[in-house]
Coordinates of C-alpha atoms in Angstrom, one line a residue:
Chain A
E1 CA 62.6 64.5 95.1
S2 CA 63.5 68.2 94.9
H3 CA 66.6 69.4 92.9
I4 CA 68.5 72.6 92.6
Q5 CA 69.4 73.8 89.1
Y6 CA 71.9 76.5 88.4
E7 CA 71.9 78.3 85.2
R8 CA 73.7 81.4 83.7
V9 CA 71.8 84.6 83.0
G10 CA 71.0 84.6 79.3
A11 CA 71.1 80.8 79.0
D12 CA 68.4 78.7 77.4
V13 CA 67.0 76.2 79.8
T14 CA 65.2 72.9 79.1
M15 CA 63.5 71.1 82.0
K16 CA 62.4 67.6 81.8
C17 CA 59.5 66.3 83.7
G18 CA 61.4 63.6 85.5
S19 CA 61.1 60.3 83.7
M20 CA 57.8 61.2 81.9
D21 CA 57.9 60.6 78.1
W22 CA 58.2 63.6 75.8
D23 CA 54.6 63.3 74.6
A24 CA 53.0 62.9 78.1
A25 CA 50.5 65.5 79.0
V26 CA 51.9 67.6 81.9
T27 CA 51.4 70.9 83.5
W28 CA 54.3 73.0 84.8
T29 CA 54.1 75.7 87.4
A30 CA 56.4 78.3 88.5
N31 CA 56.2 79.3 92.2
G32 CA 52.7 77.9 92.2
T33 CA 51.5 79.7 89.2
D34 CA 50.7 77.8 85.9
I35 CA 53.0 78.2 83.1
D36 CA 51.6 78.9 79.7
E37 CA 51.7 76.0 77.1
S38 CA 53.7 78.2 74.7
H39 CA 56.7 77.5 76.8
L40 CA 56.4 73.8 76.5
N41 CA 57.9 71.4 73.8
G42 CA 56.0 68.2 74.6
S43 CA 56.4 67.7 78.3
Y44 CA 59.7 69.8 78.4
L45 CA 59.7 73.2 79.7
I46 CA 61.7 75.7 77.6
L47 CA 62.9 78.8 79.1
K48 CA 64.9 81.1 76.7
N49 CA 67.4 83.6 77.6
V50 CA 66.7 83.3 81.3
D51 CA 67.0 86.3 83.6
L52 CA 67.4 86.6 87.4
S53 CA 63.5 87.1 88.0
Q54 CA 63.0 83.6 86.7
S55 CA 64.8 82.0 89.7
G56 CA 62.2 79.9 91.7
Q57 CA 60.5 76.7 92.1
Y58 CA 59.3 74.8 89.1
S59 CA 57.0 71.8 89.4
C60 CA 55.7 69.5 86.9
Y61 CA 52.4 67.6 87.4
E62 CA 51.0 64.6 85.4
G63 CA 48.1 65.9 83.3
S64 CA 45.1 64.2 84.6
S65 CA 46.0 62.9 88.0
W66 CA 47.9 66.1 89.0
H67 CA 50.5 63.9 90.6
L68 CA 53.7 65.8 91.2
K69 CA 56.3 64.2 89.0
Y70 CA 59.2 66.5 89.3
Q71 CA 60.3 69.6 91.2
T72 CA 63.3 71.7 90.8
Y73 CA 64.6 75.0 92.2
L74 CA 66.0 77.1 89.5
R75 CA 68.8 79.5 90.5
V76 CA 69.8 81.9 87.9
G77 CA 73.1 83.6 88.4
M78 CA 76.7 84.0 87.1
P79 CA 80.0 82.6 87.3
P80 CA 82.3 84.6 89.6
K81 CA 84.5 87.5 88.3
E82 CA 88.0 87.8 89.6
P83 CA 87.8 88.4 93.3
V84 CA 89.2 91.4 95.2
L85 CA 91.7 90.3 97.8
M86 CA 93.5 92.5 100.4
C87 CA 95.9 91.4 103.2
R88 CA 97.0 93.5 106.0
S89 CA 98.7 93.3 109.4
N90 CA 97.2 95.6 111.9
N91 CA 98.6 93.7 114.9
Y92 CA 102.3 93.2 113.9
P93 CA 104.1 91.2 114.9
K94 CA 101.4 88.7 115.8
G95 CA 100.2 88.0 112.3
F96 CA 98.0 89.3 109.4
Y97 CA 94.6 88.8 107.9
C98 CA 93.3 88.7 104.4
S99 CA 89.8 89.7 103.4
W100 CA 88.1 89.5 100.0
H101 CA 84.9 90.2 98.1
L102 CA 83.5 89.8 94.7
P103 CA 83.3 92.9 92.5
T104 CA 79.9 92.0 91.2
P105 CA 77.3 89.6 92.8
T106 CA 76.7 86.2 91.3
Y107 CA 73.2 85.7 92.9
I108 CA 74.1 82.1 93.8
P109 CA 76.2 80.7 96.6
N110 CA 80.0 80.9 96.2
S111 CA 82.7 79.1 98.1
F112 CA 86.1 80.5 98.8
N113 CA 89.4 78.8 99.3
I114 CA 92.5 80.5 100.3
S115 CA 96.1 79.2 100.2
V116 CA 99.0 81.0 101.7
I117 CA 102.6 79.9 100.9
H118 CA 105.7 81.4 102.4
G119 CA 108.6 80.3 100.4
T120 CA 108.0 76.5 100.1
K121 CA 105.8 76.3 103.3
D122 CA 102.1 76.0 103.3
M123 CA 100.3 78.0 105.9
V124 CA 96.8 77.7 107.1
C125 CA 94.8 80.8 107.1
E126 CA 92.0 80.3 109.8
K127 CA 88.7 81.6 108.8
D128 CA 87.1 84.2 111.0
A129 CA 83.5 83.6 112.0
V130 CA 82.8 87.3 111.6
P131 CA 83.3 88.8 109.2
K132 CA 82.8 85.8 106.9
N133 CA 85.1 86.7 104.1
R134 CA 88.2 87.0 106.1
C135 CA 91.0 84.7 107.5
H136 CA 94.0 85.3 109.7
I137 CA 97.5 83.9 110.0
R138 CA 100.1 84.0 112.8
Y139 CA 103.5 84.8 111.8
L140 CA 105.8 81.8 112.3
Q141 CA 108.9 83.8 111.3
L142 CA 109.8 87.5 111.6
F143 CA 112.1 89.7 109.6
S144 CA 112.0 87.3 106.6
T145 CA 112.9 88.5 103.2
V146 CA 110.9 85.6 101.6
K147 CA 107.7 86.7 100.2
Y148 CA 104.1 85.4 101.0
K149 CA 102.0 84.5 98.3
V150 CA 98.2 84.2 98.8
T151 CA 95.9 82.7 96.2
L152 CA 92.1 83.1 96.6
T153 CA 89.8 80.9 94.5
V154 CA 86.3 81.5 94.3
T155 CA 83.9 78.7 93.0
N156 CA 80.2 78.4 92.3
A157 CA 78.0 76.0 90.2
L158 CA 78.6 78.2 87.2
G159 CA 82.4 78.6 87.2
K160 CA 85.5 79.6 89.1
N161 CA 87.9 82.3 89.3
F162 CA 91.0 83.3 91.4
T163 CA 93.5 86.1 92.2
T164 CA 97.0 86.0 93.7
L165 CA 98.7 88.6 96.0
T166 CA 102.5 88.4 96.7
F167 CA 103.9 90.7 99.3
D168 CA 106.7 90.7 101.9
E169 CA 106.1 90.9 105.7
F170 CA 106.9 94.6 106.1
A171 CA 104.8 96.0 103.1
I172 CA 101.4 95.0 104.5
V173 CA 101.9 96.4 108.0
K174 CA 99.2 99.2 108.5
P175 CA 98.0 99.8 112.0
D176 CA 94.4 100.8 112.8
P177 CA 93.8 104.5 113.5
P178 CA 94.7 106.0 116.8
E179 CA 91.7 105.8 119.3
S180 CA 90.1 108.1 121.8
V181 CA 91.4 111.4 120.1
V182 CA 90.6 114.4 122.4
A183 CA 91.2 117.9 121.7
K184 CA 90.7 120.7 124.4
P185 CA 91.3 124.4 124.5
V186 CA 94.1 125.6 126.7
P187 CA 92.9 128.2 129.3
N188 CA 94.1 131.6 128.7
N189 CA 95.7 130.7 125.4
P190 CA 93.6 131.7 122.5
R191 CA 95.9 130.2 119.8
R192 CA 96.4 126.7 121.5
L193 CA 94.6 123.4 121.4
E194 CA 95.8 120.3 123.4
V195 CA 95.3 117.2 121.5
S196 CA 95.8 113.6 122.9
W197 CA 95.1 110.1 121.7
Q198 CA 95.8 106.5 122.4
N199 CA 97.6 103.7 120.4
P200 CA 95.0 101.6 118.6
S201 CA 94.1 98.7 120.8
S202 CA 94.7 96.2 118.2
W203 CA 98.4 97.0 118.1
P204 CA 99.8 94.4 120.6
D205 CA 103.2 95.8 121.8
P206 CA 103.8 99.5 121.3
E207 CA 106.6 99.5 123.6
S208 CA 108.7 97.1 121.4
F209 CA 107.1 98.3 118.2
P210 CA 106.5 101.9 118.7
L211 CA 104.2 103.9 116.5
K212 CA 104.7 107.3 115.1
F213 CA 101.8 109.7 114.4
F214 CA 100.7 112.2 111.9
L215 CA 98.4 114.9 113.1
R216 CA 96.3 117.1 110.8
Y217 CA 94.2 120.0 111.6
R218 CA 92.4 123.0 110.0
P219 CA 89.8 125.5 110.9
L220 CA 86.4 124.5 109.6
I221 CA 86.2 127.6 107.4
L222 CA 89.3 126.7 105.5
D223 CA 90.1 123.7 103.2
Q224 CA 93.9 123.4 103.8
W225 CA 95.1 121.2 106.3
Q226 CA 98.2 121.7 108.6
H227 CA 100.3 118.7 109.3
V228 CA 102.7 117.6 112.0
E229 CA 104.6 114.4 112.3
L230 CA 105.4 113.1 115.7
S231 CA 108.0 110.4 116.3
D232 CA 107.0 109.7 119.9
G233 CA 104.3 110.6 122.5
T234 CA 100.6 110.5 122.2
S235 CA 99.9 114.1 122.7
H236 CA 100.7 117.4 121.0
T237 CA 99.8 121.1 121.5
I238 CA 98.8 123.1 118.5
T239 CA 100.1 126.7 119.0
D240 CA 99.1 128.4 115.8
A241 CA 95.3 128.0 115.9
Y242 CA 93.2 131.0 114.7
A243 CA 91.6 132.5 117.8
G244 CA 87.9 131.8 118.1
K245 CA 87.8 129.3 115.2
E246 CA 86.4 125.8 115.3
Y247 CA 89.0 123.3 114.3
I248 CA 88.7 119.8 113.0
I249 CA 91.5 117.5 114.0
Q250 CA 92.6 113.9 113.0
V251 CA 95.5 111.6 113.7
A252 CA 97.0 108.6 111.8
A253 CA 99.5 106.1 113.0
K254 CA 102.4 104.1 111.4
D255 CA 104.9 101.7 112.8
N256 CA 108.2 103.5 113.4
D257 CA 110.2 101.5 110.9
I258 CA 108.0 99.7 108.4
G259 CA 104.7 99.5 106.6
T260 CA 102.2 102.3 105.7
W261 CA 100.0 105.0 107.5
S262 CA 96.8 103.9 109.0
D263 CA 93.6 105.6 107.9
W264 CA 92.7 108.8 109.6
S265 CA 91.2 108.6 113.1
V266 CA 87.6 109.7 113.7
A267 CA 87.6 113.6 113.5
V268 CA 87.3 115.7 116.6
H269 CA 86.3 119.4 116.8
A270 CA 87.5 122.0 119.2
T271 CA 87.7 125.7 119.5
P272 CA 90.6 127.6 121.3
W273 CA 89.9 129.4 124.5
T274 CA 88.5 132.8 124.1
E275 CA 88.3 135.6 126.6
E276 CA 84.9 136.5 128.0
P277 CA 83.5 139.4 125.9
K278 CA 84.0 142.7 127.8
H279 CA 80.7 144.7 128.4
L280 CA 80.6 148.6 128.4
T281 CA 81.8 149.8 131.8
T282 CA 79.8 152.4 133.7
E283 CA 81.5 155.9 134.5
A284 CA 82.1 154.7 138.1
Q285 CA 83.9 151.6 137.1
I286 CA 86.1 153.7 134.7
T287 CA 86.9 156.0 137.6
E288 CA 87.8 153.1 139.8
T289 CA 90.1 151.6 137.3
T290 CA 91.8 154.7 135.9
S291 CA 94.9 154.4 138.2
A292 CA 95.2 150.7 137.2
S293 CA 97.6 149.6 134.5
T294 CA 96.2 150.4 131.1
S295 CA 97.2 147.1 129.8
S296 CA 94.2 145.6 131.6
F297 CA 92.0 147.2 128.9
M298 CA 94.1 146.1 126.0
A299 CA 92.6 143.2 124.1
P300 CA 94.9 140.1 123.4
P301 CA 96.4 140.6 119.9
T302 CA 94.3 138.0 118.3
T303 CA 91.0 138.9 119.9
K304 CA 88.8 141.1 117.8
I305 CA 87.0 143.9 119.6
C306 CA 84.4 144.3 116.9
D307 CA 83.3 142.9 113.5
K308 CA 84.1 144.5 110.4
G309 CA 80.4 145.4 110.0
A310 CA 80.5 147.7 112.9
M311 CA 83.1 150.0 111.4
V312 CA 82.5 153.7 110.8
G313 CA 84.6 155.9 108.7
S314 CA 87.2 154.7 106.3
G315 CA 90.8 154.1 105.5
A316 CA 93.3 155.0 108.2
V317 CA 90.6 156.6 110.3
A318 CA 88.0 153.8 110.4
V319 CA 87.2 152.9 113.9
C320 CA 84.4 150.5 115.2
W321 CA 81.7 152.0 117.1
T322 CA 82.1 150.1 120.3
A323 CA 85.8 151.3 120.4
G324 CA 84.5 154.8 119.7
L325 CA 82.3 154.6 122.8
V326 CA 85.3 153.5 125.0
V327 CA 87.3 156.4 123.7
A328 CA 84.5 158.7 124.2
A329 CA 84.1 157.5 127.8
Y330 CA 87.8 158.2 128.3
S331 CA 87.5 161.6 126.8
V332 CA 84.7 162.5 129.1
L333 CA 86.8 161.5 132.1
F334 CA 89.7 163.8 131.1
I335 CA 87.7 167.0 130.3
Chain F
M1 CA 118.1 83.0 141.0
A2 CA 118.5 86.2 138.9
A3 CA 121.0 88.6 140.2
A4 CA 119.5 92.3 140.3
E5 CA 121.1 94.7 137.8
S6 CA 122.8 97.8 139.5
P7 CA 121.2 101.0 138.7
S8 CA 124.2 102.4 136.9
A9 CA 124.4 99.2 134.8
A10 CA 120.7 99.5 134.0
L11 CA 121.2 103.2 132.9
R12 CA 124.3 102.4 130.9
R13 CA 122.4 99.4 129.1
R14 CA 119.5 101.8 128.4
D15 CA 121.8 104.4 127.0
L16 CA 123.6 101.9 124.9
C17 CA 120.3 100.4 123.6
S18 CA 119.0 103.8 122.7
R19 CA 122.0 104.7 120.8
G20 CA 122.0 101.3 119.1
I21 CA 118.5 101.9 118.1
R22 CA 119.5 105.2 116.4
L23 CA 122.4 103.7 114.9
A24 CA 120.3 100.9 113.5
G25 CA 117.7 103.4 112.2
K26 CA 120.4 105.4 110.4
M27 CA 121.9 102.3 109.1
R28 CA 118.7 101.0 107.7
A29 CA 118.0 104.3 106.0
D30 CA 121.4 104.2 104.3
V31 CA 121.1 100.6 103.4
V32 CA 117.7 101.2 101.7
D33 CA 119.3 104.2 99.8
L34 CA 122.2 102.1 98.9
L35 CA 119.9 99.2 97.7
D36 CA 118.1 101.6 95.3
A37 CA 121.5 102.9 94.0
Y38 CA 122.9 99.4 93.7
V39 CA 119.9 98.1 91.7
E40 CA 120.1 100.9 89.4
R41 CA 123.9 100.9 88.9
Q42 CA 124.0 97.2 88.5
G43 CA 121.1 97.1 86.0
L44 CA 119.2 94.8 88.1
D45 CA 115.4 94.3 88.4
A46 CA 114.4 95.6 92.0
S47 CA 111.7 92.9 92.2
A48 CA 114.1 90.1 91.3
S49 CA 113.9 87.2 93.7
V50 CA 117.3 86.2 95.1
A51 CA 117.7 82.6 96.5
A52 CA 119.3 82.5 100.0
V53 CA 122.9 83.5 99.5
E54 CA 125.6 81.2 101.1
G55 CA 127.2 83.0 104.0
V56 CA 124.6 85.7 104.4
P57 CA 123.0 85.4 107.8
P58 CA 119.2 85.3 107.4
A59 CA 117.4 87.9 109.6
A60 CA 114.3 85.6 109.7
V61 CA 113.8 84.1 113.0
E62 CA 111.1 81.9 114.7
R63 CA 109.8 82.6 118.2
W64 CA 111.6 86.0 118.2
D65 CA 109.6 87.1 121.2
E66 CA 111.0 84.1 123.3
Q67 CA 114.7 85.1 122.8
T68 CA 116.7 86.2 125.8
G69 CA 118.7 89.3 125.7
T70 CA 121.9 87.5 125.4
Q71 CA 120.7 85.4 122.3
R72 CA 119.6 88.5 120.7
L73 CA 123.1 90.1 121.2
L74 CA 125.0 87.1 120.1
E75 CA 122.9 86.6 117.0
N76 CA 123.1 90.2 116.1
L77 CA 126.9 90.2 116.6
A78 CA 127.4 87.2 114.5
A79 CA 125.4 88.7 111.7
Y80 CA 127.1 92.1 111.6
R81 CA 130.5 90.5 111.7
A82 CA 129.5 88.4 108.6
F83 CA 128.1 91.5 107.0
R84 CA 131.3 93.4 107.7
A85 CA 133.3 90.7 105.7
L86 CA 130.6 90.5 103.0
L87 CA 130.5 94.3 102.4
A88 CA 134.3 94.4 102.4
Q89 CA 134.2 91.6 99.7
M90 CA 131.5 93.6 97.7
L91 CA 133.8 96.8 98.0
E92 CA 136.7 94.8 96.6
E93 CA 134.6 93.4 93.7
Q94 CA 133.4 96.9 93.0
R95 CA 136.9 98.1 92.7
E96 CA 137.9 95.3 90.4
Q97 CA 134.8 96.0 88.2
L98 CA 135.4 99.7 87.9
G99 CA 139.2 100.0 88.5
E100 CA 138.7 102.8 91.2
A101 CA 137.2 102.9 94.5
D102 CA 135.7 106.4 94.8
T103 CA 132.6 106.0 92.6
G104 CA 129.4 107.1 94.3
L105 CA 128.5 103.5 94.8
G106 CA 131.7 102.5 96.1
R107 CA 131.5 105.5 98.7
A108 CA 128.0 104.5 99.7
L109 CA 129.3 100.9 100.2
A110 CA 132.2 101.9 102.3
A111 CA 129.9 104.3 104.4
V112 CA 127.5 101.3 105.2
L113 CA 130.5 99.2 105.8
L114 CA 131.7 101.6 108.4
Q115 CA 128.3 101.7 110.1
V116 CA 128.2 97.9 110.2
S117 CA 131.5 97.8 111.9
A118 CA 130.4 100.5 114.3
F119 CA 127.3 98.6 115.0
A120 CA 129.3 95.4 115.6
Y121 CA 131.5 97.2 118.2
H122 CA 128.4 98.7 119.8
L123 CA 127.0 95.2 120.3
E124 CA 130.3 94.0 121.8
E125 CA 129.9 97.0 124.3
L126 CA 126.5 95.6 125.2
L127 CA 127.8 92.1 125.7
R128 CA 130.6 93.5 127.9
L129 CA 127.9 95.2 130.1
E130 CA 126.1 91.7 130.3
S131 CA 129.4 90.4 131.6
R132 CA 129.4 88.0 128.7
G133 CA 132.6 87.2 127.0
I134 CA 132.9 88.4 123.4
P135 CA 132.9 85.3 121.2
G136 CA 136.1 85.3 119.1
E137 CA 135.8 85.8 115.3
E138 CA 136.2 82.7 113.4
G139 CA 139.3 83.2 111.3
D140 CA 138.6 86.0 108.8
G141 CA 135.0 85.3 108.4
P142 CA 133.5 82.9 105.8
P143 CA 135.7 81.3 103.3
P144 CA 136.0 83.1 100.0
P145 CA 133.3 81.8 97.7
P146 CA 134.2 80.2 94.4
R147 CA 134.8 82.8 91.6
L148 CA 131.4 84.1 90.5
S149 CA 130.5 85.6 87.2
L150 CA 129.9 89.2 87.2
F151 CA 126.0 88.7 87.1
E152 CA 126.3 86.3 89.9
Q153 CA 128.3 88.7 91.9
K154 CA 125.6 91.4 91.3
L155 CA 122.8 89.1 92.4
R156 CA 124.8 88.1 95.5
G157 CA 125.3 91.7 96.4
L158 CA 121.6 92.3 96.1
G159 CA 120.9 89.4 98.4
V160 CA 123.4 90.8 100.9
L161 CA 122.0 94.3 101.0
R162 CA 118.4 93.1 101.2
E163 CA 119.2 90.8 104.1
L164 CA 121.3 93.7 105.8
A165 CA 118.3 96.0 105.6
Q166 CA 116.1 93.4 107.3
W167 CA 118.7 92.9 110.0
A168 CA 118.8 96.7 110.7
V169 CA 115.0 96.4 111.4
R170 CA 115.4 93.4 113.6
S171 CA 118.2 94.9 115.5
A172 CA 116.2 98.0 116.4
R173 CA 113.5 95.6 117.6
D174 CA 116.0 93.5 119.5
L175 CA 117.5 96.4 121.1
R176 CA 114.1 97.8 122.2
Q177 CA 113.5 94.4 123.9
L178 CA 116.7 94.4 125.6
A179 CA 116.1 97.9 126.9
K180 CA 112.9 96.7 128.7
P181 CA 113.7 96.2 132.5
S182 CA 112.4 92.7 132.5
L183 CA 115.0 91.7 129.8
A184 CA 117.7 92.7 132.2
T185 CA 116.7 89.9 134.5
D186 CA 116.5 87.5 131.6
A187 CA 120.1 88.4 130.5
A188 CA 121.3 87.9 134.0
T189 CA 119.5 84.7 134.4
S190 CA 120.9 83.3 131.2
L191 CA 124.3 84.4 132.4
A192 CA 123.9 82.6 135.7
E193 CA 122.5 79.4 134.1
S194 CA 125.1 79.3 131.3
P195 CA 127.9 76.8 131.7

């Protein structure tokens, strides 16, 4: 007959060889390996200050016949510390869920029991199949000022512990982040980015329980975010982007009236539209276009013609060499 | 058989609902500010639990999503009429306590009372649009409670304001439901089927 024995880390463990007398001749094994006689006190096995590595199967055999007299599975572990509990409603007004975990492992099996009380009423939190440490409750009442009290008790063979959360209906409302965030450049607009997203699919009724949104964006090269709060709609056009710079953009959601902001959405990257770089034109092309409006040769205000490294001269007279070539071409034309 | 709503009535209802939602939002913001000021001024603990106060209509409702438009309007109207009387009572108590009406807290109470009255009127407008008779107010509201101690008055006031803050959220939700086109049919149906 096999047994399971749970012991605390650091405990001293004494194992008896079933009904054998103390002075019987026996051999103990741990996971099939003989245990040295120094650990024996008569037929008792003594394990001092056990640690996790000593978990395993311990067997006791009668000395001469090698009949198996006793077998036990030793599980070394710890009693549970106070569990960490969180409750949240990401599908308001349908209900809420609570999830939990232990701050440190116990190394032995634990069982969890959760109780939910609303005023004087006991409510059943139905355990989810996946993930395991989670259960959900449907709201029976809405707009109640009466708080919910959730108590989670964790028990194992070495002890128990518990924690309690008390909250009101509105406080735990936190939607999932917006989904399908897309950012696109706007043709012919070097400072704009068009961002769109969707309500989180877990939010059951955005029409009756509309969400508001918070958008944040920054160029990759800078650390500081710009923020925009949007009270309706699921799109926004950024109009102050730095031309040519790649942006990172995220969106968060919150119920219009209650609760807290969601986590940030998955980040998307986008770069505003930029004009195709102009190549140096031939003399013929310059002649052809001389009579055209000169504004056609003027770059948009935010588009750089050249990099700083291509500058010649200094101070007020500094010009970049490509601009110098264009000017030179003009000069040739008018000589 | 539900009567179809005329386009102009539908527009009017949506307009009234939108304005009502904005009113409810403003009212809630002001009630929350008033709650903070009340707790501080009255020396109360913000997290104190207050048992259900007699005469204060609870915002809590079961099967909220199954309510008809007319039910929503009638429950809201009854609630805000009750709050109108309760806030007037609080204002009176405030004056008795302090001997003058125009303290900051008194002014804030009066401002919220005004919004509650305006919202009740707004609800009556919506009921008229649903061609429902406006239910008469029962006397002057709830009978005056037995004389409470000062502390009991303060706790009661806390309960009133907390419940009012819940109602303001609920009312915005109710009006959004009412603004949905399908609810127009529900309201007309309940009208046709009501005795």
